[in-house]
Each structure stands twice: as structure tokens, then as C-alpha cells.
Tab-separated table of C-alpha atoms in Angstrom:
chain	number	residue	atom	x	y	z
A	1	UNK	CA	155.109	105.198	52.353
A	2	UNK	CA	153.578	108.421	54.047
A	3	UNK	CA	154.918	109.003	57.620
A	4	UNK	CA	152.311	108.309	60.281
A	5	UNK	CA	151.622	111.602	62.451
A	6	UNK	CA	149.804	111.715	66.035
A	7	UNK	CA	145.925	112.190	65.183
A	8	UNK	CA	145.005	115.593	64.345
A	9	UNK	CA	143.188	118.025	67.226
A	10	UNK	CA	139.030	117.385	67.622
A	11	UNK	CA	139.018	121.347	66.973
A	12	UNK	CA	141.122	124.480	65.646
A	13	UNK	CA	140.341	127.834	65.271
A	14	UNK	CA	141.472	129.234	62.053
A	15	UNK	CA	141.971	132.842	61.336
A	16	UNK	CA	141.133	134.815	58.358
A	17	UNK	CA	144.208	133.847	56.898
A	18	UNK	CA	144.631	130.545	57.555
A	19	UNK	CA	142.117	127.959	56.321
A	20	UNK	CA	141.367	124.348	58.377
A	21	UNK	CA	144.427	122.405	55.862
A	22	UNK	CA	144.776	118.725	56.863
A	23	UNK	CA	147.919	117.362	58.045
A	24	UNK	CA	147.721	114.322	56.296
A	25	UNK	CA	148.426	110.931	58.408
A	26	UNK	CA	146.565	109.322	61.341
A	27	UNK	CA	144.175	112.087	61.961
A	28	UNK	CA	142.167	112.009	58.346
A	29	UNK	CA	139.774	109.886	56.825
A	30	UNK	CA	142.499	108.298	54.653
A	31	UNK	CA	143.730	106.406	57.913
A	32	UNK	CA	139.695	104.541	58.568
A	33	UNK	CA	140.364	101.829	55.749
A	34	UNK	CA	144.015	101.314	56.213
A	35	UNK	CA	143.322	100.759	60.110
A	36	UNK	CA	140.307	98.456	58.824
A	37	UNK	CA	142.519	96.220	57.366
A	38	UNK	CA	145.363	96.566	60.098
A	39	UNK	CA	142.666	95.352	62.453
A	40	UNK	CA	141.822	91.868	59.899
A	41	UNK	CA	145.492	91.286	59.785
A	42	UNK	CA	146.418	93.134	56.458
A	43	UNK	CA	149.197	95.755	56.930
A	44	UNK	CA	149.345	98.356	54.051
A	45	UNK	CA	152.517	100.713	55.307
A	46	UNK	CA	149.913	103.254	55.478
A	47	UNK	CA	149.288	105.467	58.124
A	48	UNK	CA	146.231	103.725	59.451
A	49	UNK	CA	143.837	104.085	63.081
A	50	UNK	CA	144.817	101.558	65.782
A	51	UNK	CA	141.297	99.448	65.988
A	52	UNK	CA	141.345	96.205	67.471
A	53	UNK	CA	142.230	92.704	65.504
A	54	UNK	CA	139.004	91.485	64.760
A	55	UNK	CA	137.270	89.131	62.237
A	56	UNK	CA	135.465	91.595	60.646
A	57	UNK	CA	135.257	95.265	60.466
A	58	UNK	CA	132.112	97.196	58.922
A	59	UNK	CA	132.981	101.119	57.836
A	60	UNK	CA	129.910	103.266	57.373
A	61	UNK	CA	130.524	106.506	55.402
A	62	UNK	CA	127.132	108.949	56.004
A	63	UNK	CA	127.917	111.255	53.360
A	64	UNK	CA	127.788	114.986	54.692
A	65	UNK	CA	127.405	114.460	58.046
A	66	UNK	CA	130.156	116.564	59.567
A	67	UNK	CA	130.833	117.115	63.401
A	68	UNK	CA	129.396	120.325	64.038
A	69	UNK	CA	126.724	118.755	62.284
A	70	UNK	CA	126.157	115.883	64.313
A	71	UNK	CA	126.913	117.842	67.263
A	72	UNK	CA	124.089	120.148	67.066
A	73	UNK	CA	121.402	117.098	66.115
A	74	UNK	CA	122.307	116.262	69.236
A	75	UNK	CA	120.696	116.884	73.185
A	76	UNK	CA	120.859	120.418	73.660
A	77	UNK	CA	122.110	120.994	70.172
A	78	UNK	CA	120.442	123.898	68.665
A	79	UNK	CA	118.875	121.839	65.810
A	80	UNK	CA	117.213	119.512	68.241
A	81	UNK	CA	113.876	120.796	68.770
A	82	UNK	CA	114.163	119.944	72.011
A	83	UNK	CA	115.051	116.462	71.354
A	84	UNK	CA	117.804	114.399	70.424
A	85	UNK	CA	117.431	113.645	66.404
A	86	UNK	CA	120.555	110.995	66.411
A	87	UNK	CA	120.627	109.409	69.974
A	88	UNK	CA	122.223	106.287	68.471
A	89	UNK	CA	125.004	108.119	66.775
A	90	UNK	CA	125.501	110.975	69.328
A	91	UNK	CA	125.549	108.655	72.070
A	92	UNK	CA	128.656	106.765	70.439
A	93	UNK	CA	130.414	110.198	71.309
A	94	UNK	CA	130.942	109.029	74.470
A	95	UNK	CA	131.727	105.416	74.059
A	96	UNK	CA	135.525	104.792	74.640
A	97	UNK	CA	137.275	104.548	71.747
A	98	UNK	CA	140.131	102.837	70.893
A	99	UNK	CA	143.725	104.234	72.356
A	100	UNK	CA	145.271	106.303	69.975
A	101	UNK	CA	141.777	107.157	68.070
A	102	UNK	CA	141.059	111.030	67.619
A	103	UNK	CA	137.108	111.740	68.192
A	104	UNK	CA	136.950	113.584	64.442
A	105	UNK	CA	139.000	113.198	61.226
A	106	UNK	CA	140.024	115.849	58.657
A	107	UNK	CA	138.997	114.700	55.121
A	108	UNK	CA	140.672	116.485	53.014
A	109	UNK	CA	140.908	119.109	50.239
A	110	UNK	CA	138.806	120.132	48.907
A	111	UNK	CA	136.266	118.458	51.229
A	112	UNK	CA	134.051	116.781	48.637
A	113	UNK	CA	132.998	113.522	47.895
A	114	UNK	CA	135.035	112.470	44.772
A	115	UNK	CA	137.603	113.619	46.875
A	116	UNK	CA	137.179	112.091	49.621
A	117	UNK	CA	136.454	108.852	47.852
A	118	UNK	CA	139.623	109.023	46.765
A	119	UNK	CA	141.427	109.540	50.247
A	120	UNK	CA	139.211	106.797	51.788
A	121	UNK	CA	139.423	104.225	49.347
A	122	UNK	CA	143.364	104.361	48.535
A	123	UNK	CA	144.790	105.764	52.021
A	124	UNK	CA	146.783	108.391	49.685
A	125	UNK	CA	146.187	111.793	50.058
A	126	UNK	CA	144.707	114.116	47.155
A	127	UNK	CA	148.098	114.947	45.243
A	128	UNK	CA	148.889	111.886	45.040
A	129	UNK	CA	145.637	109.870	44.313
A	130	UNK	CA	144.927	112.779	42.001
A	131	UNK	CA	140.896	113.249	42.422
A	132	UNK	CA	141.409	116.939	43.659
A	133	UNK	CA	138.296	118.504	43.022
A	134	UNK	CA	134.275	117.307	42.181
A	135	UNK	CA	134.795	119.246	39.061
A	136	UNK	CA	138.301	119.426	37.354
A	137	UNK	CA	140.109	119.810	34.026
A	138	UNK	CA	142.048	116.870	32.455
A	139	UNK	CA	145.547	118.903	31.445
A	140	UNK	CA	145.821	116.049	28.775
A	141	UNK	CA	142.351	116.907	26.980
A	142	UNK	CA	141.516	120.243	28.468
A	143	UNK	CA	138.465	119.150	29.517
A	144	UNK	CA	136.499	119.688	32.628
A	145	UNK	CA	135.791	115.679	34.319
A	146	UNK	CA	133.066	115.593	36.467
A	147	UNK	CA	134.430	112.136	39.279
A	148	UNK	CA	130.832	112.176	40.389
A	149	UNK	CA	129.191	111.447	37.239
A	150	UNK	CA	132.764	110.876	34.859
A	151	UNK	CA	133.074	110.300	31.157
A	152	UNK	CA	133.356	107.646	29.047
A	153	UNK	CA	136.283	108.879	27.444
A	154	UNK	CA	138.525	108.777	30.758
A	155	UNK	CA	139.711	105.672	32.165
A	156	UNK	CA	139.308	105.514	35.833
A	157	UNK	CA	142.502	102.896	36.748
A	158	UNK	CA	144.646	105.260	34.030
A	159	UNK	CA	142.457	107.907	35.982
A	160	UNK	CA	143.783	106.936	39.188
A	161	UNK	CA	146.212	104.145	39.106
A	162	UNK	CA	147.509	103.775	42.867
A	163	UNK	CA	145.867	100.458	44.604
A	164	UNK	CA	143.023	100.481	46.478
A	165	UNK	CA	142.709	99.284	50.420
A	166	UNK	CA	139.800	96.972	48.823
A	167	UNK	CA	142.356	95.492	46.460
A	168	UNK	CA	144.785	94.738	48.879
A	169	UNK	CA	142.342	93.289	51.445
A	170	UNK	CA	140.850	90.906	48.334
A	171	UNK	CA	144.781	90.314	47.798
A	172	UNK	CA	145.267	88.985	50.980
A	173	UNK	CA	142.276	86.908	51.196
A	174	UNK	CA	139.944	88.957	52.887
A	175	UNK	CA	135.844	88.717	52.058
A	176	UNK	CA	135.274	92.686	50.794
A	177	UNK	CA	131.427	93.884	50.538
A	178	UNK	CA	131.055	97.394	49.226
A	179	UNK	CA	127.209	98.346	49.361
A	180	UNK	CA	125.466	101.058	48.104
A	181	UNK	CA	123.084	102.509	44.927
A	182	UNK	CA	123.456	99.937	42.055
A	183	UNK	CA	124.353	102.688	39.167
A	184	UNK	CA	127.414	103.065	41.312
A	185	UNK	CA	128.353	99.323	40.910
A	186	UNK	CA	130.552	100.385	37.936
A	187	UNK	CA	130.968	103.480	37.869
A	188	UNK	CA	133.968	105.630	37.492
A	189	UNK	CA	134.153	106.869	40.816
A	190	UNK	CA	133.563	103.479	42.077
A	191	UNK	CA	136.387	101.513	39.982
A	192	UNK	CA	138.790	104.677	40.862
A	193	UNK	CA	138.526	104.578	44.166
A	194	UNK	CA	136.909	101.521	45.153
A	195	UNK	CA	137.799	98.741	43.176
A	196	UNK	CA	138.049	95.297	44.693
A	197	UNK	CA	135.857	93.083	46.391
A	198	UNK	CA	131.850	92.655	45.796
A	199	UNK	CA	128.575	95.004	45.331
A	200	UNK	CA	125.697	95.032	46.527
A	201	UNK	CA	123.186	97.648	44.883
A	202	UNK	CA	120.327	98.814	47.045
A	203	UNK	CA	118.607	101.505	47.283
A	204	UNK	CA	116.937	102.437	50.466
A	205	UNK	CA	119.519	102.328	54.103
A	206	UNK	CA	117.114	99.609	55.266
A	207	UNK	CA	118.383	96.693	52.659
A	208	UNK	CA	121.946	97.931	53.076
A	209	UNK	CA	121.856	97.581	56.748
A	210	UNK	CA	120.071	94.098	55.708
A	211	UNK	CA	123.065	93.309	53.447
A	212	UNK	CA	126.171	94.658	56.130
A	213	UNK	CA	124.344	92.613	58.728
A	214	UNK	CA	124.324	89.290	56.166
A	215	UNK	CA	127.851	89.783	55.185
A	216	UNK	CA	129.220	89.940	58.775
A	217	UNK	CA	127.939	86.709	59.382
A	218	UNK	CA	128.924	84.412	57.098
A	219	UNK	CA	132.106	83.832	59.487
A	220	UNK	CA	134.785	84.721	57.202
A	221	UNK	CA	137.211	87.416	57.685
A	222	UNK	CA	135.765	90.206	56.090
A	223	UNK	CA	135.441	93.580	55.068
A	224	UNK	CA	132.241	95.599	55.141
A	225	UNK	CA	131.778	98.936	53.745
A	226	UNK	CA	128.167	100.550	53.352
A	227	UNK	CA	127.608	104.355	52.048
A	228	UNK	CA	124.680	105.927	52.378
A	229	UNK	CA	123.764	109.634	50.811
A	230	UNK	CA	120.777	110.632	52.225
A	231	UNK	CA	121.854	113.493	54.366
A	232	UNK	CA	123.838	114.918	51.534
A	233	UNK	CA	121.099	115.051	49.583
A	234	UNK	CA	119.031	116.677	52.008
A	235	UNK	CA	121.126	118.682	53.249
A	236	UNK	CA	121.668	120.182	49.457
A	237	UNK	CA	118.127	120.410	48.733
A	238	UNK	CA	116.773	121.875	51.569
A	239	UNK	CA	119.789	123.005	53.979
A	240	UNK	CA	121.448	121.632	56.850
A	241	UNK	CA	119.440	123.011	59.021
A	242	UNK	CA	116.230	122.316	57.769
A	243	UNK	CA	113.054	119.639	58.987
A	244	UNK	CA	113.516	117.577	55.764
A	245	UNK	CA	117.516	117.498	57.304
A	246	UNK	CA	116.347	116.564	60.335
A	247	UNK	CA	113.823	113.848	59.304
A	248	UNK	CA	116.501	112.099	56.922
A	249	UNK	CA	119.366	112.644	60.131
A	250	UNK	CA	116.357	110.500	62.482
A	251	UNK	CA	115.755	107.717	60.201
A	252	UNK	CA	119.255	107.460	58.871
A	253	UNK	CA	119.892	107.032	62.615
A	254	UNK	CA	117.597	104.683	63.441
A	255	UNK	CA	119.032	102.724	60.832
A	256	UNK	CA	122.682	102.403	61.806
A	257	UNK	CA	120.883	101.638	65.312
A	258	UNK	CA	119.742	98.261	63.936
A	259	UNK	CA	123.086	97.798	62.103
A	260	UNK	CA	124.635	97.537	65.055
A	261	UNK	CA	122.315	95.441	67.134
A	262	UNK	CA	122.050	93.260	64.056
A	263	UNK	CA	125.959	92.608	63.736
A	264	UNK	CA	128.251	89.604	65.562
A	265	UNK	CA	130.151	90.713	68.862
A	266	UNK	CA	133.479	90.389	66.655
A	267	UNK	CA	132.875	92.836	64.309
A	268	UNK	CA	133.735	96.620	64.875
A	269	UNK	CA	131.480	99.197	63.926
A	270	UNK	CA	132.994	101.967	62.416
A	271	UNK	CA	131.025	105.325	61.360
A	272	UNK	CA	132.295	108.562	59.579
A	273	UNK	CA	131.589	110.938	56.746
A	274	UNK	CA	133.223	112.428	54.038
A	275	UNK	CA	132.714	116.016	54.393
A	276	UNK	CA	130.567	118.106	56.239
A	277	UNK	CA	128.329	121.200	54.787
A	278	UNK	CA	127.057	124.859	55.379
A	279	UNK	CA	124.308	126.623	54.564
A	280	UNK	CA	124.447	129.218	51.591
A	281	UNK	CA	121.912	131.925	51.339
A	282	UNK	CA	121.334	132.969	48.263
A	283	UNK	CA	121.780	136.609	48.508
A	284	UNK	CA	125.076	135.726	49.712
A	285	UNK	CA	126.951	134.585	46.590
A	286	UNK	CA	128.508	135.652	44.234
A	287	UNK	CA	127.438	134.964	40.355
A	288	UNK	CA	129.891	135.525	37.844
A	289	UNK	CA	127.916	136.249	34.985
A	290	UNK	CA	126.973	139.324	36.965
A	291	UNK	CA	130.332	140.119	36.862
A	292	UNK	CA	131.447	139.724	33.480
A	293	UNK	CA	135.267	141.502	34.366
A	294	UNK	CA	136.151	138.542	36.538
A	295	UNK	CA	135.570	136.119	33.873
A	296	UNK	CA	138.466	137.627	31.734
A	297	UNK	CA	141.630	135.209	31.016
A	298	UNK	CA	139.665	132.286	32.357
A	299	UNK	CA	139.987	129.655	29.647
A	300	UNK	CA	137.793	126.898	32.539
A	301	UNK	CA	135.652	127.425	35.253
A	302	UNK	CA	135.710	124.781	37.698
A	303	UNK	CA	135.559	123.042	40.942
A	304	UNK	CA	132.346	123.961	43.208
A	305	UNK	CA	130.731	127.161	44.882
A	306	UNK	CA	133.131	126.446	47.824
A	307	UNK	CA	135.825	125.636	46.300
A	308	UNK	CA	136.161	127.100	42.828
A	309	UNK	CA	138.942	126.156	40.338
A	310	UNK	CA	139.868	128.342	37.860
A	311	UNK	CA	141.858	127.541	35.163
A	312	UNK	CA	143.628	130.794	33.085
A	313	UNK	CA	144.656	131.351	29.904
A	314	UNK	CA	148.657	131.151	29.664
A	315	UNK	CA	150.310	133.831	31.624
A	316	UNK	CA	147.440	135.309	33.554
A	317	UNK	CA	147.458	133.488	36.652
A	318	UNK	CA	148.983	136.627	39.100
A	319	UNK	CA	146.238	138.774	37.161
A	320	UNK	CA	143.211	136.645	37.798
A	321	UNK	CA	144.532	135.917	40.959
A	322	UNK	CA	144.969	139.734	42.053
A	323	UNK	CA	141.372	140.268	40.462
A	324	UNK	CA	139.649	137.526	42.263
A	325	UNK	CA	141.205	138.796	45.560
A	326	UNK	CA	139.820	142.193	45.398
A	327	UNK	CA	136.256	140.992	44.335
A	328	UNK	CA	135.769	138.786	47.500
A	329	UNK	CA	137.637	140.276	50.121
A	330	UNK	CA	137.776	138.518	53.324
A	331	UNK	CA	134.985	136.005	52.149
A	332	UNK	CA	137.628	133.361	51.398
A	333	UNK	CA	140.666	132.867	50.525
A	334	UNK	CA	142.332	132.746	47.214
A	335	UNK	CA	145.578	130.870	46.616
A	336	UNK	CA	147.149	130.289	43.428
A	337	UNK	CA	147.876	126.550	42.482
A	338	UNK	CA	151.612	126.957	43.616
A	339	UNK	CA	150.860	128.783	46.523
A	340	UNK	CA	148.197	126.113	47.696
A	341	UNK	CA	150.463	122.986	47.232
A	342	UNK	CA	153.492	124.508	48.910
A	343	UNK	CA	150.827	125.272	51.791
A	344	UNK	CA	150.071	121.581	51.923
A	345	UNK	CA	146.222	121.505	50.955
A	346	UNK	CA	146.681	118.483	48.320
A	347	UNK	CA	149.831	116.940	50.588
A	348	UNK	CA	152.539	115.499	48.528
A	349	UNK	CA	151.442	116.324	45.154
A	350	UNK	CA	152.760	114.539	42.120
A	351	UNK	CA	153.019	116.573	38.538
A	352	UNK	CA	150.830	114.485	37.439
A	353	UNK	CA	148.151	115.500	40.105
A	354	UNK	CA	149.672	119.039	40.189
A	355	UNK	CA	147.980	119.905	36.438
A	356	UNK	CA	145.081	118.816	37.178
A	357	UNK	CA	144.411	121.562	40.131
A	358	UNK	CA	143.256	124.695	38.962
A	359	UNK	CA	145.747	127.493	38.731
A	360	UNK	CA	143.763	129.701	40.916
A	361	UNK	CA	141.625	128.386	44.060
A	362	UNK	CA	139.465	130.323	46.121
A	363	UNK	CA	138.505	128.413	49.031
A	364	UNK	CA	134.887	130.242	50.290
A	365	UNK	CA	135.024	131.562	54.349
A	366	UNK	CA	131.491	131.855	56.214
A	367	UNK	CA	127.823	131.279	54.347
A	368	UNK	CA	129.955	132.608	51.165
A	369	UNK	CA	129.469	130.888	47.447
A	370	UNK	CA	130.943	131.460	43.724
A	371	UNK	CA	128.513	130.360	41.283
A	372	UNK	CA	128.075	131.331	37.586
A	373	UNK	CA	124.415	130.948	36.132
A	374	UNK	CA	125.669	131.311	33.060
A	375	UNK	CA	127.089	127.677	32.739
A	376	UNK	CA	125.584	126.173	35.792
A	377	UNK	CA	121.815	124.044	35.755
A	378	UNK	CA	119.453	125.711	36.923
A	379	UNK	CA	119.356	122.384	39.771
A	380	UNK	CA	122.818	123.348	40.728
A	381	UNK	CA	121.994	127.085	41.057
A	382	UNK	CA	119.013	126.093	43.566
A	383	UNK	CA	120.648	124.323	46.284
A	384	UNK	CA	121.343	125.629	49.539
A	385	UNK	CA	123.479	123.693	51.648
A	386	UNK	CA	127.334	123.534	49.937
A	387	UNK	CA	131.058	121.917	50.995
A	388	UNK	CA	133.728	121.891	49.719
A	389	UNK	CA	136.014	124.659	50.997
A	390	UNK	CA	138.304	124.468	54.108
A	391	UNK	CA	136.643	125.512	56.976
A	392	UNK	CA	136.011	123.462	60.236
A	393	UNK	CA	132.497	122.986	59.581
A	394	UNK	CA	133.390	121.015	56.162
A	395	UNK	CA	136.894	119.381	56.980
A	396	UNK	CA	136.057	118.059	60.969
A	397	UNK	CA	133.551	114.677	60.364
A	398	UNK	CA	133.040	112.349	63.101
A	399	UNK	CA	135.005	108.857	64.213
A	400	UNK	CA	132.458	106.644	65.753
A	401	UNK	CA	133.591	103.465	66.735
A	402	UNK	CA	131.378	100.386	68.430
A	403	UNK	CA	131.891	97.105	68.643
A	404	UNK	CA	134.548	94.663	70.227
């Protein structure tokens, strides 16, 4: 059992020394499920939110929408236009919420969606569910596993083998209704972190919403859980900021508008995100294989542009550490694997977990990247909004709650 702290502050200002780290418990996005089932009767010995009992609870993850993020879509925000692009959402700001409920969660390290899968679906925090990265090398193989798209040589329940909320809720008789794309129905990611229950596939928000709305009332006590990536997507195509952003932020509010007009008065809406995102420029990152020096004693480059993972070749850790230190300066901040556990960015972190983290992280500060064209798609290379790293803009997503 983890020990339940109070809920995390809505903001903090770090300094150039000390990245946004979670302090795992009641104030991160490992608490939404474990409250979700609290709230339908099933205690986990998690920490977990304090929602209301209730018959049924629906949790909507909006992938990438993080609070500064949703905060400046809003009135007066400066991506507005001069309107309000998520009055739905942004007006749930100022609903009352539940005693005891923070107004934004911390997700996480690093703050990415395989990641935060993880947290979300098994209440555990990274070290010990063990998805720490979107890109990271199995110590047993030596391989790099990508937990987006994973492998079939890696099982996901040896993968990750600690029980899922989902499971437990099934377990104790709850109705559990995950919906999202149907490639994800079995998917690695999905059985790791989300096993238990039913799927629904569907691809556009409109027949999810459909399908929450149907599932909440067939009068059982259930479980309702809906994803939806659009905003990541756009976001990483065409930047956080952009019209093609703000267009996907409008309709995928619109949406979750009619979700919760469309559900019974005893369920409780619940709406977060797994991560939020920033804006890299191009000119501002650096590419390795312009830099062929830095790539010396790295046996496996990994993680993300925000949250690179290096892994070195055996007793060169202080030296690629020192190296990567002077190249970016104050741009972010570079931790070896020991020094970033004992700071607490994983939490708890079993060995297991612990060799799967790269031996030296460097966690990007401000509209700063690592990339290395070399070994990246061109795709990849091409996107402009990134996460990943531990700033406020990508740990602090929203807690919207509505409902009973």
C-alpha cells in the first residue's frame, strides 16, 4: 500500500534546478481510477480522490490536454480568438468539486502516455508499474520497447504484472466499459495497463460519447472509461497553439458537452488528461547526429525529445553524463538514473523497474528538444508540439468533475 498524501498544489514554480517531480498519492492521476471505484463501493488500499458513492462513474482521459492548455482555450485566454474554444470544459472550472479534490493532477514521469497509462490504469506509480518511458530498453533483451506500439516478443502481463483498477472493479462485480480506437482493443498497452472489463472500438468521439452514454444506462453498477486522442494528435502535428488545435479543442468539446447531458443524474462525470504539451521550434533543438561527440559510449538512444533516455556502454555513465551537461546548459536538466530515483521522479522504484530507466535522463526546460535524425522517421522529426519532460506545462492536467 502507498501512503495517501493531501492533493498536490494547482501550481508551483520550479527553478532551474528543480524540475515539476510528482509527489505521488492523492494529487496525481494515479488517484482518478482508484477514487472511481471507491465511489462504486470497491476499495483498492490505494490512494484514491474522495468522489461521491454513486452507481456509476464515467472517466474521460483527453489525451494532451494539460491545464495551461485548457486554461488559455479559455475566455480571455490568449488562444481564444476572442472567444471561448471549450466553454463546456472551462466552465467545469468553476463547478464545486468534491471536498478534498485538487483542481489539477500531476501525471507523472516522464509525462507521456504509456506512462501515464500505466499510472491511471494500475494506481501504482512509474517504478513500480514499470512503463517509465514511451521509448525504453528491456535490460533482459537489450532492446529498445516502444509501449505505444510494443512487440510481439514482450508479454504485456510479464510486462507489467501488478493488477489493474479494471480488474479489481470486474472482481468485485462491477460492469467495466473501456472505449476507444478498435486496434487498441488488444493491444499491449491496452492489456498492460488496462486489462479487465469490455471494449468498445470506435473511431470518431461522436460514437464513443454514443457508447459511454449507452453503458451508463443499462442500470448496473458500472464503470465507464472513454479516451479520446484527438488533441494529441493535433497538437503534434500542427502545435498547441495552432487553428487545427483549436478546431479539434471546439469539437472535442462539444462532444463531452453531449456526454454529459446524455448521461443519468447518478453517474459522475469525471474529465482529465494524461499529459500536457509545448511547442518545439525547430531551430530550437538539438540533433545529435550533428553532434557526433555526444553520441560516444551510448550503446541506446531512447525515450523522447523531452525526455531522452540514454543508455551507456558499461562504465561511462559520469562521462556521458558530464558531456551531456555541458552541451545543453540550462536547457534542461540532466540526472543520472541514480540521481533521478533518489530524487523521486519514478516514486518507489523496484529493481526490476530501476533497469529499465535509462542511465542518463535529460529532462528538456523551455521550447527545448533532443532529437537524432539519424535514427528517427522522418514523421517523428516533423512534429512540433512535444511532452514528456517535467515542467508545469506537461505534468499539471486538469480534474473536472460533474455530475451527482
Amino acid at each position: 500500500m502507498i501512503e495517501s498524501v493531501r492533493p498536490a498544489p494547482s501550481r508551483v514554480e520550479p527553478t532551474s534546478d528543480r524540475p515539476v517531480v510528482p509527489v505521488y498519492g492523492i494529487g496525481t492521476l494515479g488517484a482518478v481510477l482508484p477514487g472511481a471505484a471507491a465511489a462504486l463501493g470497491v476499495p483498492t488500499g490505494l490512494p484514491a480522490l474522495p468522489f461521491p458513492e454513486v452507481r456509476s462513474v464515467c472517466v474521460v482521459i483527453v489525451d494532451g490536454l494539460g491545464a495551461d492548455l485548457l486554461d488559455a482555450a479559455g475566455p480571455g485566454g490568449p488562444d481564444s480568438a476572442d472567444r471561448c474554444e471549450a466553454p463546456f470544459l472551462t466552465g467545469l472550472t468553476s463547478v464545486p468539486r468534491p471536498a478534498g479534490c485538487p483542481d489539477t493532477l500531476r501525471v507523472g514521469c516522464p509525462t507521456t502516455t504509456a506512462t501515464s497509462m500505466g499510472s491511471f490504469g494500475t494506481g501504482q506509480p512509474p517504478g513500480r508499474h514499470g512503463m517509465v518511458g514511451y521509448q525504453i530498453r528491456d535490460p533482459i533483451r537489450g532492446v529498445l520497447l516502444n509501449q505505444l506500439r510494443w512487440d510481439p516478443y514482450t508479454d504485456p502481463v510479464d510486462w507489467q504484472p501488478l493488477p489493474t483498477i479494471f480488474g479489481l472493479c470486474v472482481a468485485a462485480g462491477i460492469d467495466v466499459c473501456r472505449i476507444g480506437a478498435e486496434e487498441f482493443a488488444g493491444s499491449g498497452l491496452t492489456v498492460a495497463a488496462h486489462r479487465g472489463g469490455t471494449f468498445v472500438g470506435a473511431k470518431e468521439l461522436s460514437a464513443r460519447v454514443d457508447a459511454a452514454i449507452a453503458a451508463a444506462h443499462r442500470q448496473t453498477r458500472s464503470l465507464i472509461y472513454l479516451y479520446w486522442g484527438g488533441v494529441d494528435s493535433a497538437g503534434h502535428e500542427h502545435g498547441c497553439r495552432s487553428a487545427e488545435w483549436r478546431t479539434e479543442v471546439r469539437g472535442t468539446d462539444a462532444q463531452l458537452a453531449r456526454l454529459a447531458a446524455g448521461l443519468p443524474p447518478d453517474t459522475l462525470l469525471v474529465i482529465t488528461a494524461d499529459h500536457g504539451m509545448v511547442d518545439v521550434p525547430h531551430a530550437g533543438r538539438l540533433d545529435m547526429a550533428s553532434r557526433p561527440e555526444l553520441r560516444r559510449d551510448i550503446a541506446v538512444f531512447g525515450g523522447e525529445p523531452r525526455m531522452v533516455q540514454l543508455y551507456c556502454r558499461y562504465g561511462q555513465v559520469d562521462e556521458v553524463a558530464t558531456r551531456m551537461r555541458d552541451a545543453v546548459g540550462d536547457s534542461a536538466w540532466v540526472r543520472t538514473r541514480a540521481e533521478a530515483i533518489d530524487e523521486g521522479w519514478f516514486g518507489p522504484t523496484e529493481p526490476r523497474v530501476a533497469d529499465r530507466i535509462g542511465d542518463v535522463l535529460i529532462a528538456a526546460r523551455g521550447s527545448f528538444a533532443i532529437v537524432d535524425s539519424g535514427l528517427q522517421h522522418k514523421k517523428s522529426l516533423a512534429l512540433i508540439g512535444h511532452h514528456g519532460s517535467l515542467t508545469e506545462a506537461e505534468q499539471l492536467v486538469p480534474l473536472l468533475v460533474a455530475g451527482t
